[in-house]
One Martini backbone bead per residue (centre of mass of N, CA, C, O) as a GRO file, in nm:
protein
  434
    1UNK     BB    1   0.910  -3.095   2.382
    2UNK     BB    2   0.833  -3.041   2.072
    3UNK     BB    3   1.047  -2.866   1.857
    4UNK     BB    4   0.793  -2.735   1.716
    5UNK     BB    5   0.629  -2.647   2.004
    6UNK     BB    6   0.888  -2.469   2.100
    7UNK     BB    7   0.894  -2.257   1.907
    8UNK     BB    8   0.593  -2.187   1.867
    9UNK     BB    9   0.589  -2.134   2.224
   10UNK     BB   10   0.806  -1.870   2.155
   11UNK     BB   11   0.646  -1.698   1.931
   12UNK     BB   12   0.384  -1.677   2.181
   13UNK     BB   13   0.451  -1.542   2.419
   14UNK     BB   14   0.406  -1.226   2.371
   15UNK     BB   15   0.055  -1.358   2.321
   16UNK     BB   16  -0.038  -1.327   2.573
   17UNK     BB   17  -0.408  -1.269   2.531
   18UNK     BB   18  -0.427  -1.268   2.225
   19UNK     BB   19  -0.563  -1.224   1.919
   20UNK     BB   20  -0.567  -1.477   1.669
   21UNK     BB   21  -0.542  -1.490   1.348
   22UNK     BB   22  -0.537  -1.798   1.146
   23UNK     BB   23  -0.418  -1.906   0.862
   24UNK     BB   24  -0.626  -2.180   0.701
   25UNK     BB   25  -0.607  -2.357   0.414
   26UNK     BB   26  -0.574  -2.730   0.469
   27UNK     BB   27  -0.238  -2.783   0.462
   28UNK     BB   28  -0.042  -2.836   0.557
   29UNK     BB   29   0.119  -2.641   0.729
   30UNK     BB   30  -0.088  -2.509   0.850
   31UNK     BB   31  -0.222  -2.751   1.014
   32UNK     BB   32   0.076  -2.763   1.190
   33UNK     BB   33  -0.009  -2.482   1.338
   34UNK     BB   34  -0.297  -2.522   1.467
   35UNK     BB   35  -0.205  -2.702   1.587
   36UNK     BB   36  -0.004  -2.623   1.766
   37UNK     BB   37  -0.136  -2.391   1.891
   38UNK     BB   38  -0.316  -2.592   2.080
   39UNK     BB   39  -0.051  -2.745   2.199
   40UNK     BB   40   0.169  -2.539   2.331
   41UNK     BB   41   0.014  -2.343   2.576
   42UNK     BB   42   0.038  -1.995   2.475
   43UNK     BB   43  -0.305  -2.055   2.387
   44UNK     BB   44  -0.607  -1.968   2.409
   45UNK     BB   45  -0.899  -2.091   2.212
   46UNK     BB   46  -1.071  -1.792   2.303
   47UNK     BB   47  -0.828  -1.631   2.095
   48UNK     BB   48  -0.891  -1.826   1.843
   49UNK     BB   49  -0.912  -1.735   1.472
   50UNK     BB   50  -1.033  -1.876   1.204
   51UNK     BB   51  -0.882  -1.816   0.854
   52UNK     BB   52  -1.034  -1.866   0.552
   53UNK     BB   53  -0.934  -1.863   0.206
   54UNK     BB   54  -1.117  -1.830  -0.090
   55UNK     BB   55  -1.023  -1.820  -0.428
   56UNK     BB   56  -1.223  -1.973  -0.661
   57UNK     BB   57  -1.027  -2.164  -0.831
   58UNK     BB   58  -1.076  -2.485  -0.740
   59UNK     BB   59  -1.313  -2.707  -0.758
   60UNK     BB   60  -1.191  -2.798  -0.432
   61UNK     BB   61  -1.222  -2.585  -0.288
   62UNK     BB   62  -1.491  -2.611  -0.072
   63UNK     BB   63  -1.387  -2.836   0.048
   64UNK     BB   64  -1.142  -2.696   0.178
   65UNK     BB   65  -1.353  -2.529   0.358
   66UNK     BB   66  -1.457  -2.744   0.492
   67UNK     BB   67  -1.249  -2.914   0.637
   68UNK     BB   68  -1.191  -2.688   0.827
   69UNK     BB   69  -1.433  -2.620   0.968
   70UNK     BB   70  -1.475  -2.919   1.082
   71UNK     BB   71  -1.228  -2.912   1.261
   72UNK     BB   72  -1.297  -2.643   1.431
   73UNK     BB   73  -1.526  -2.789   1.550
   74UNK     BB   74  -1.390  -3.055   1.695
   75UNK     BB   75  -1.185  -2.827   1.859
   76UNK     BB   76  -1.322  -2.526   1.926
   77UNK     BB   77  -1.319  -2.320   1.741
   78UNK     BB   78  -1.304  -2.064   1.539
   79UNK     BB   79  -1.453  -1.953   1.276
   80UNK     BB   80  -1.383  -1.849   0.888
   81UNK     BB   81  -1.494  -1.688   0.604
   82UNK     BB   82  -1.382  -1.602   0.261
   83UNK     BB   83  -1.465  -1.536  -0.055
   84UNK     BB   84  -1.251  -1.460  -0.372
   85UNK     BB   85  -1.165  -1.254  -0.638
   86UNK     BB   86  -0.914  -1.308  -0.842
   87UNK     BB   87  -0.977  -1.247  -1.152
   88UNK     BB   88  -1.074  -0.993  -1.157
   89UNK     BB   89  -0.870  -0.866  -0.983
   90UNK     BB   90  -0.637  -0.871  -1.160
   91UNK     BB   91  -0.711  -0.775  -1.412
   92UNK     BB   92  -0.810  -0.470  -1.283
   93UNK     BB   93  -0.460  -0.444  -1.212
   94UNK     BB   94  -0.229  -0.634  -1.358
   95UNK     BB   95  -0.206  -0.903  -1.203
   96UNK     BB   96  -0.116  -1.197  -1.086
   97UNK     BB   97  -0.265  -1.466  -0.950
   98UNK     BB   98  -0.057  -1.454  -0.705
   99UNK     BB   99  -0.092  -1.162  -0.629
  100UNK     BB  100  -0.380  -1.122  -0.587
  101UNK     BB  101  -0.431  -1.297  -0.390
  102UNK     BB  102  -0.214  -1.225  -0.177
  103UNK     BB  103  -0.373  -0.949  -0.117
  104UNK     BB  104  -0.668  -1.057  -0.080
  105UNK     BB  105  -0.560  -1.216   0.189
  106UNK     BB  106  -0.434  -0.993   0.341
  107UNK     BB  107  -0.736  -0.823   0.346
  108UNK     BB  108  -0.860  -0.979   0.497
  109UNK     BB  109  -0.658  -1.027   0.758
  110UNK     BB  110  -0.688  -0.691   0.827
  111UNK     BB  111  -0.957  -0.679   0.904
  112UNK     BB  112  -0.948  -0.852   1.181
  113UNK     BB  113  -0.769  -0.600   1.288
  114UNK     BB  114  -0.958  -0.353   1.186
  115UNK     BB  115  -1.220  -0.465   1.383
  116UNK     BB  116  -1.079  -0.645   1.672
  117UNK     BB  117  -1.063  -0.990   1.605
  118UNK     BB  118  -0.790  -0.903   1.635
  119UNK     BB  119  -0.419  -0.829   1.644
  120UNK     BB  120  -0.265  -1.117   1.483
  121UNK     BB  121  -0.152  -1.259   1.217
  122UNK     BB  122  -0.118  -1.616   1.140
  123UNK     BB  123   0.148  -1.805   0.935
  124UNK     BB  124   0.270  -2.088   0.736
  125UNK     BB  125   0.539  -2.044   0.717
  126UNK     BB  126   0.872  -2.128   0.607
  127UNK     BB  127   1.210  -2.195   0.553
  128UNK     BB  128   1.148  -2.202   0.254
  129UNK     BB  129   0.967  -1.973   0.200
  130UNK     BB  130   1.213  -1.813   0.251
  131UNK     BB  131   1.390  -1.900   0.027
  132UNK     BB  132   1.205  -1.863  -0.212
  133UNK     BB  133   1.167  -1.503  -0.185
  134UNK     BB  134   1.509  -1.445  -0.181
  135UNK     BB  135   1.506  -1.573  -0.499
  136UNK     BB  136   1.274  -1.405  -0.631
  137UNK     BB  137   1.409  -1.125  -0.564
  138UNK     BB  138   1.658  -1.139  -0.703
  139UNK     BB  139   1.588  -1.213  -0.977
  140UNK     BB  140   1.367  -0.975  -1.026
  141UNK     BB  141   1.477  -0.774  -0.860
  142UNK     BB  142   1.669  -0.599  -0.600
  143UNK     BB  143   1.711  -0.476  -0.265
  144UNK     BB  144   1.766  -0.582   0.048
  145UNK     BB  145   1.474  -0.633   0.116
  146UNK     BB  146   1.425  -0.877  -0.015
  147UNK     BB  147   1.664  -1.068   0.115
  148UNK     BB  148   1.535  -1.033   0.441
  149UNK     BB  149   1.286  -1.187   0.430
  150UNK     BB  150   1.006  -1.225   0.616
  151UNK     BB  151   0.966  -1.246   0.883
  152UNK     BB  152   0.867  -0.981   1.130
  153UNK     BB  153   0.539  -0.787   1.121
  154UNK     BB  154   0.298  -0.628   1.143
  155UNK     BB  155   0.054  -0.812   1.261
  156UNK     BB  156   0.270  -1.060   1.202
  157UNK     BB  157   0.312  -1.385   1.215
  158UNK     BB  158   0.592  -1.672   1.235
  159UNK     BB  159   0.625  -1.992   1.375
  160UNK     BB  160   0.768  -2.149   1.101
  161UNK     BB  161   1.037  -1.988   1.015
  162UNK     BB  162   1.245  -2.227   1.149
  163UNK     BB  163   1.077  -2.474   0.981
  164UNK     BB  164   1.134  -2.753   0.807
  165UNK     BB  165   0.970  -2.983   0.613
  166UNK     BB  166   1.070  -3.242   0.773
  167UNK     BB  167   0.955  -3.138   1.055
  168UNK     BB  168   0.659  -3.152   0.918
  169UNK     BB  169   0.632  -3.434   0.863
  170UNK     BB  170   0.709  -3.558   1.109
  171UNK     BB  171   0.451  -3.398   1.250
  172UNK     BB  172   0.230  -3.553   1.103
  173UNK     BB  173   0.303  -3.847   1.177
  174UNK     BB  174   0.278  -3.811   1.485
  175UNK     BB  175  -0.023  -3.681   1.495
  176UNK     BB  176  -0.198  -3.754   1.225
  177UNK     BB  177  -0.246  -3.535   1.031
  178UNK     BB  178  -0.490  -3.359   0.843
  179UNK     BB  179  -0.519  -3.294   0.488
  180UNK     BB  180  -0.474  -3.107   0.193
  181UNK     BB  181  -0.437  -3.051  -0.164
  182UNK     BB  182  -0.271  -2.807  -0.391
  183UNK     BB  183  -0.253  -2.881  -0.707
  184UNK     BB  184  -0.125  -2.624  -0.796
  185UNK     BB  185   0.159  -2.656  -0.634
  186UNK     BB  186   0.307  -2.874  -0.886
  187UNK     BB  187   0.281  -2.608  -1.077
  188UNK     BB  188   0.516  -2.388  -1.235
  189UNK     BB  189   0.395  -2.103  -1.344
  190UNK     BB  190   0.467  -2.018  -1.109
  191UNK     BB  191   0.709  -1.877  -0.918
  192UNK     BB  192   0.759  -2.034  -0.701
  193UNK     BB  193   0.700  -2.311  -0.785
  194UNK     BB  194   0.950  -2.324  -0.991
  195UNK     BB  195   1.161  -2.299  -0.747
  196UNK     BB  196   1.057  -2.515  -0.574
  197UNK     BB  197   1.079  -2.730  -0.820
  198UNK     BB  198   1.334  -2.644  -0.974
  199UNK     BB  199   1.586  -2.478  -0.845
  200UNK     BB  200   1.660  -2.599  -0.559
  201UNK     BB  201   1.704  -2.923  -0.616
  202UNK     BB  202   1.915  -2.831  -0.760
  203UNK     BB  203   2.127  -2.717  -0.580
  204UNK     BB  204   2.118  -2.915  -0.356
  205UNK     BB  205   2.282  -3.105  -0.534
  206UNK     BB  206   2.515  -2.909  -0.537
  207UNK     BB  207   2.439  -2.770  -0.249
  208UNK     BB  208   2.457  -2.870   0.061
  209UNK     BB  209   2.266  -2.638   0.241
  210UNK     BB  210   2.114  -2.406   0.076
  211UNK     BB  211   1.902  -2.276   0.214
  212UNK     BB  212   2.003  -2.223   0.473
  213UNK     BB  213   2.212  -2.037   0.370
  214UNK     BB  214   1.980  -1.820   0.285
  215UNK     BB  215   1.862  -1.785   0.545
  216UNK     BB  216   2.134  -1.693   0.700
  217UNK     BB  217   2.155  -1.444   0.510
  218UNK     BB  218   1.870  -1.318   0.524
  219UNK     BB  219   1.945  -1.231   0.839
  220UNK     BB  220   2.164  -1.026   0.794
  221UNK     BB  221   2.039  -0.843   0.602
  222UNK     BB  222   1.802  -0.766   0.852
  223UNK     BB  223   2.015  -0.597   1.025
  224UNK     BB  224   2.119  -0.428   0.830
  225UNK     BB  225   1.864  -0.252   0.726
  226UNK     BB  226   1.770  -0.179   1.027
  227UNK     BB  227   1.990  -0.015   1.039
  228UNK     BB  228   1.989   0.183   0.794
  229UNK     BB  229   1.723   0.299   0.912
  230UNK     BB  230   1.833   0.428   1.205
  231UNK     BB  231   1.961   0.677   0.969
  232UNK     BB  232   1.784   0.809   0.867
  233UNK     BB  233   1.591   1.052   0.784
  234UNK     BB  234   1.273   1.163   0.882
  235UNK     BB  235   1.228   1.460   0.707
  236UNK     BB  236   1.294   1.322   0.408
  237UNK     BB  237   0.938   1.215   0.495
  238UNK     BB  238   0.636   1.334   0.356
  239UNK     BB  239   0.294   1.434   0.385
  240UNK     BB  240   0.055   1.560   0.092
  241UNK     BB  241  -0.234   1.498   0.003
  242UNK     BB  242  -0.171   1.177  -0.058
  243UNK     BB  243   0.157   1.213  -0.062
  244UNK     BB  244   0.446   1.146  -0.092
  245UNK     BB  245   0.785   1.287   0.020
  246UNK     BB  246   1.120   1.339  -0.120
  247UNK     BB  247   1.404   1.503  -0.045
  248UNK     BB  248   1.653   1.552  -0.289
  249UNK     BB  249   1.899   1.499  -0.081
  250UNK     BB  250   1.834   1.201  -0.029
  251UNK     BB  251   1.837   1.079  -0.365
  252UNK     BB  252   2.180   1.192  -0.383
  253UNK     BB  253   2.243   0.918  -0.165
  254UNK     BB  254   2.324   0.619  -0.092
  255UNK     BB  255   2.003   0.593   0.032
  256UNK     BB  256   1.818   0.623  -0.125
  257UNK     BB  257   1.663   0.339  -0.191
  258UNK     BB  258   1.551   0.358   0.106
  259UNK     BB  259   1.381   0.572   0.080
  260UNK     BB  260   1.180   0.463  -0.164
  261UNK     BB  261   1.108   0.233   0.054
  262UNK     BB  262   0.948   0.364   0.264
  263UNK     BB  263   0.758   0.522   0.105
  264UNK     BB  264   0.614   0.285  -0.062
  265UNK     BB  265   0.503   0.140   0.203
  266UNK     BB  266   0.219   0.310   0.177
  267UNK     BB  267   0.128   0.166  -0.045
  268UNK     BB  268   0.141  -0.151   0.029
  269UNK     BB  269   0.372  -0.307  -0.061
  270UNK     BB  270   0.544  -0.616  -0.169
  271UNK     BB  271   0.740  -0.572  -0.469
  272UNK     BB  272   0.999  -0.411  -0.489
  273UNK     BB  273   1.183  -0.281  -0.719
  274UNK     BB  274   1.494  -0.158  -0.862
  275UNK     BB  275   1.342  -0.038  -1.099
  276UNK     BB  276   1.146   0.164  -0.908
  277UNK     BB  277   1.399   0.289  -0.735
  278UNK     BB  278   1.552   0.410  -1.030
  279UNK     BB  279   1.295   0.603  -1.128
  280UNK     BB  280   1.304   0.749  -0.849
  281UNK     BB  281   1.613   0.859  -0.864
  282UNK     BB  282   1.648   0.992  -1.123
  283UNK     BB  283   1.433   1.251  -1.080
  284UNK     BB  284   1.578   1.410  -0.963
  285UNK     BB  285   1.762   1.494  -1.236
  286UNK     BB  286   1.544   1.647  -1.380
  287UNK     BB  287   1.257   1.805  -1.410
  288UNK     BB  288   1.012   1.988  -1.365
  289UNK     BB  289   0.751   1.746  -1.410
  290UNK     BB  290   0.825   1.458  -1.406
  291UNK     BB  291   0.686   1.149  -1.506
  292UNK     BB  292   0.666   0.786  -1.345
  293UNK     BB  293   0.581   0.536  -1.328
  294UNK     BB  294   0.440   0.227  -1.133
  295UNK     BB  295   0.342  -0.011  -0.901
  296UNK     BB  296  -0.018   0.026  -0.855
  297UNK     BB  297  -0.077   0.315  -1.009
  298UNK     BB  298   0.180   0.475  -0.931
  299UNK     BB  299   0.348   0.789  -0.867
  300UNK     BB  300   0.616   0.998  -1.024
  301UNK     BB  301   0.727   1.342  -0.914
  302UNK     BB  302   0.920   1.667  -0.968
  303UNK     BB  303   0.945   1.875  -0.769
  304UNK     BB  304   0.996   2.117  -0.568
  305UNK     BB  305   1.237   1.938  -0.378
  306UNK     BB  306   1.084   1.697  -0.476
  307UNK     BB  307   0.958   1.343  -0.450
  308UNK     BB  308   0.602   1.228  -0.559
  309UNK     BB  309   0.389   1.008  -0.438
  310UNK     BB  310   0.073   0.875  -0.617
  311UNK     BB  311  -0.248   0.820  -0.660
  312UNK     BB  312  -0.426   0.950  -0.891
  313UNK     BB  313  -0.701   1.102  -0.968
  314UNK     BB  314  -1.015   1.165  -1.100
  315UNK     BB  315  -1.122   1.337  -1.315
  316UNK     BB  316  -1.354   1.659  -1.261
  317UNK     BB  317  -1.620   1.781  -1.511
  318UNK     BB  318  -1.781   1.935  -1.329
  319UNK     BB  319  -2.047   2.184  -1.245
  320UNK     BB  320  -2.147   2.472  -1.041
  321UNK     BB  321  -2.320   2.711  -0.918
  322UNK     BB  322  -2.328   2.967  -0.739
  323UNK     BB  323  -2.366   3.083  -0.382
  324UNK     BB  324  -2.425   3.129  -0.099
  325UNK     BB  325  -2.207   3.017   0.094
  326UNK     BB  326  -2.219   2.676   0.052
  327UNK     BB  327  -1.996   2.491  -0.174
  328UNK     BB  328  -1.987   2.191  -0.392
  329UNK     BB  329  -1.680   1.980  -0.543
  330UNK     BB  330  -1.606   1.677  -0.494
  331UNK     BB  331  -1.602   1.696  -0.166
  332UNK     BB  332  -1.569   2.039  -0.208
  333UNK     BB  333  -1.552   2.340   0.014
  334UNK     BB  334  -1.700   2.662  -0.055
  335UNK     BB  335  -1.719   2.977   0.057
  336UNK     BB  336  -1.952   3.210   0.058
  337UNK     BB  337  -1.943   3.557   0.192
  338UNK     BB  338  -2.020   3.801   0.334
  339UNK     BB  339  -1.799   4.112   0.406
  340UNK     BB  340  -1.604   4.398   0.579
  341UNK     BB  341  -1.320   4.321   0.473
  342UNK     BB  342  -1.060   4.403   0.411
  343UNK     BB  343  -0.865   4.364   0.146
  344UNK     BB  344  -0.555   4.350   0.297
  345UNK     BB  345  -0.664   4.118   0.490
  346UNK     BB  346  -0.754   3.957   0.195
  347UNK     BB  347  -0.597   3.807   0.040
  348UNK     BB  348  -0.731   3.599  -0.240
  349UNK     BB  349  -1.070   3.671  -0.083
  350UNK     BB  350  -1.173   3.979  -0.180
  351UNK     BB  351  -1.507   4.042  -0.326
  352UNK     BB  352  -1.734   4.096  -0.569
  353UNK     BB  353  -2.011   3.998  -0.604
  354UNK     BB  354  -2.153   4.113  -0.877
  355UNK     BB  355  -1.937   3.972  -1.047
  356UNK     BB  356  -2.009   3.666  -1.011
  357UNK     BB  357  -2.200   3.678  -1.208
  358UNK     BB  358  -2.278   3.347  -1.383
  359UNK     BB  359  -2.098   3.160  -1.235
  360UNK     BB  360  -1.876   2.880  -1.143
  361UNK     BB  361  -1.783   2.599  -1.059
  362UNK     BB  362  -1.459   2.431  -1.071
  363UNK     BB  363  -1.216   2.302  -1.273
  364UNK     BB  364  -1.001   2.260  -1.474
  365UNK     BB  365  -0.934   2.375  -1.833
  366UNK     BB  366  -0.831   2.406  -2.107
  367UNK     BB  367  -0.747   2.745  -2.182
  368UNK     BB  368  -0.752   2.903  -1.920
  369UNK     BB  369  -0.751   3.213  -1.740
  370UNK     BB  370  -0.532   3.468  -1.578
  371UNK     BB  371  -0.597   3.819  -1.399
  372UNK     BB  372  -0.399   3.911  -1.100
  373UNK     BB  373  -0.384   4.108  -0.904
  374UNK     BB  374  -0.281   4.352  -1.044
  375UNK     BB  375  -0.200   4.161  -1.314
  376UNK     BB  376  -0.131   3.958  -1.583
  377UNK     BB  377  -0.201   3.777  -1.852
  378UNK     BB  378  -0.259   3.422  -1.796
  379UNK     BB  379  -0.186   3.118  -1.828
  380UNK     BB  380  -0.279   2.891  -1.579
  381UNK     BB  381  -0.038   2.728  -1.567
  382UNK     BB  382   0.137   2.926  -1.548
  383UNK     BB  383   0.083   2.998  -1.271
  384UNK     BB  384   0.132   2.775  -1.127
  385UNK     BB  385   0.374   2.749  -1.182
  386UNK     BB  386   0.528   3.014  -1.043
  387UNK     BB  387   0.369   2.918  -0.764
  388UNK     BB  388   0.480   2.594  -0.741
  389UNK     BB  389   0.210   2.395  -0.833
  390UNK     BB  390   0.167   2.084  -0.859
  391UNK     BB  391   0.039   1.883  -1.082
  392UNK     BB  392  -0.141   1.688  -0.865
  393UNK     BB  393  -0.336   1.961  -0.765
  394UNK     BB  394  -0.443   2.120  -1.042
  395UNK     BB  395  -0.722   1.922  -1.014
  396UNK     BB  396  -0.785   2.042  -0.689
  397UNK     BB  397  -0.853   2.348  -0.754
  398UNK     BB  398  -1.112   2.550  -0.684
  399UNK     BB  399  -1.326   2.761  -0.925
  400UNK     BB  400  -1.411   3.058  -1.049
  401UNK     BB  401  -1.616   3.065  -1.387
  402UNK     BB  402  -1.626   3.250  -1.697
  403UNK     BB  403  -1.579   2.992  -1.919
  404UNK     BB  404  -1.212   3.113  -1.932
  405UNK     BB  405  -1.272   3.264  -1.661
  406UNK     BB  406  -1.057   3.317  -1.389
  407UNK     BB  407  -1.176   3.481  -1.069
  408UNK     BB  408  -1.114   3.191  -0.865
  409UNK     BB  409  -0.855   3.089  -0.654
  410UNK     BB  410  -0.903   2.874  -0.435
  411UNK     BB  411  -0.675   3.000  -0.181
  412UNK     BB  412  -0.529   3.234  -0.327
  413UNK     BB  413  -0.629   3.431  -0.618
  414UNK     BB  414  -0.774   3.691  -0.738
  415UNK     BB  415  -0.893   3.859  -0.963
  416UNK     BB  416  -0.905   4.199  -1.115
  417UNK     BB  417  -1.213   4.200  -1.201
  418UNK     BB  418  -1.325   4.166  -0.869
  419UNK     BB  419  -1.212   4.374  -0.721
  420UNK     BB  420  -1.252   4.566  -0.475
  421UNK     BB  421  -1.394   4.898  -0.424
  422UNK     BB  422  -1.555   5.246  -0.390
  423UNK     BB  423  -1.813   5.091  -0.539
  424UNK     BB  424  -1.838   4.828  -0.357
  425UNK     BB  425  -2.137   4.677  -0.207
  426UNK     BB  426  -2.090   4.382  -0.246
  427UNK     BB  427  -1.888   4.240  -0.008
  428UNK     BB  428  -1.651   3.948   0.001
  429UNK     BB  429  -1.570   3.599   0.059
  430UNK     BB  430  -1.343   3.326  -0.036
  431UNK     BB  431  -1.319   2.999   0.033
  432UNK     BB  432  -1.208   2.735   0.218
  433UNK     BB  433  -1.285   2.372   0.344
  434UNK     BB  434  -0.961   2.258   0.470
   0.00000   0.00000   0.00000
């Protein structure tokens, strides 16, 4: 068998039986691994499933994703494509043309596996695009994850990732595979481009067999890392109302970087820099409540004990009147109910209903006040503050409010003003439905 075939057919030995979801261009790349995969004998063709992603960048895209169609129909393959707004998504997000691709493909890509129409998706990544991604991450600024280069990563399989161009080349030209060109590919613009085009054989020409060197760099670094991450503290890592929390003590010791790297790869980061985990390592020694920006639009504040990772959410500025029953507030459920229940058994819940009238439920606003039972009057953010509610939480604690005099806490604790008496008639709770 050959090389490139035996390979090929070593990479999918594991997945025989599953259905494979494989990318292609259209490029010379895909296209031999496509054969390849048809050819290798590991997999039936009635587990393979070809996705082409349109990105509607060049004159030429219809035609290479006719190109593909066309092959799949006469090898009796399953095809798919779907078509992306690469420029829209780019400009709404703030990435470059390359990222953007890049992410709504991986996003077509791994809908086929969250559909059940796929378990894999199979790319035709080879080893240059690994020492390319290698030399892009170190210059952009990385740390070892950047440099452990592509592998093998959930749900996605590289079988062309030990194989060098001219391998591919010689298999093009052996079985006589056609395929298409995609023209900006030629164009140094991108980052990778740049690489490809200008740096890689500026170096092998001063250093010959420098890729390979950079693969098997990177391949040492990718066990180096595993095993970092077998020590880590896997409680030093936790879950809340969607943010990611990483615990202070964590941030503190050497393995820090790498803390912040577990975390963020919850919000599917794919390029992770050396600078955005030196901004979240920082906040540990700040005060509580620093915060600094990210990329993807995530943020990092400092709470108490912990810094925590999220995406912020759009303040909700709307406001409804109460009613008894179930009430709610963008999407949440606040319940007020009639009640004989004692009011020592449900602090921060048992109120007078009648004192409630003209009330209205909503979110925090400038200006609020809380005079908490018992308690003396203070600013809303004040009691935040005071009860250590972190500031990410704090515009979506909903309020039962009259004008700026806040009468419940929902959750947490009613004003003196609401609070139950020895003349109180209409005895109720507000509850939370979370």
């Amino acid at each position: 068998m050959n090389d490139l075939l035996q390979k090929v057919a070593e990479a999918l030995a594991q997945y025989s039986g599953k259905k494979l979801a494989i990318g292609v261009s259209g490029g010379r790349d895909s296209m031999c691994l496509l054969h390849a995969v048809l050819h290798c004998g590991a997999v039936q063709k009635s587990n393979i499933i070809v996705v082409h992603v349109n990105h509607c960048l060049r004159k030429t895209a219809d035609g290479d994703q006719a190109f593909v169609r066309e092959y799949c129909k006469q090898n009796e393959v399953d095809f798919t494509a779907k078509r992306i707004d690469v420029n829209a998504y780019a400009a709404a997000n703030g990435l470059t043309i390359e990222q953007a691709a890049r992410d709504l493909r991986y996003e077509v890509f791994f809908d086929l596996v969250k559909s059940g129409k796929a378990d894999v998706v199979l790319t035709a990544h080879h080893a240059l695009d690994n020492a390319e991604s290698v030399l892009m991450h170190l210059f952009r600024g990385t740390g070892l994850d950047g440099v452990r280069g592509m592998g093998e990563r959930e749900k996605t399989v590289r079988p062309l990732l030990g194989v060098y161009p001219d391998e591919l080349d010689e298999y093009v030209h052996k079985n006589g595979i056609k395929f298409v060109v995609d023209e900006t590919n030629l164009i140094d613009d991108a980052d990778r481009n740049f690489i490809r085009i200008n740096v890689i054989p500026l170096i092998e020409r001063r250093y010959r067999g420098a890729v390979r060197a950079v693969n098997a760099f990177a391949k040492e670094c990718d066990g180096v890392c595993d095993y970092l991450d077998s020590v880590l503290d896997s409680s030093c890592i936790t879950h809340d109302d969607g943010a990611v929390l990483i615990a202070e003590r964590a941030l503190n010791g050497a393995l820090a970087a790498r803390y912040v790297r577990r975390a963020l790869e919850y919000f599917s980061l794919v390029d992770i820099t050396r600078e955005q985990t030196e901004r979240v390592t920082k906040l540990a020694h700040m005060r509580t409540g620093a915060v600094v920006q990210l990329t993807g639009g995530i943020e990092a504040a400092k709470e108490y004990g912990a810094v925590a990772l999220y995406i912020p959410r759009i303040t909700y500025d709307g406001e409804a009147p109460i009613a008894m029953g179930a009430n709610f507030i963008d999407g949440l459920a606040v319940d007020i109910e009639r009640s004989a229940v004692a009011p020592h058994s449900a602090v921060g819940r048992c109120v007078d209903l009648d004192k409630l009238d003209g009330a209205v439920l909503r979110f925090r606003r400038d200006g609020d006040t809380f005079t908490p039972f018992g308690g003396g009057r203070k600013k809303l953010k004040q009691y935040f503050i005071d009860n250590k509610v972190p500031s990410r939480k704090r515009d979506r604690i909903p309020l039962i409010c009259r004008g700026n005099d806040v009468l419940v806490i929902v959750g947490m604790q009613i004003a003196d003003s609401v609070k139950q008496t020895v003349q109180t008639v209409n005895k109720g709770v507000v509850t939370p439905r979370w």
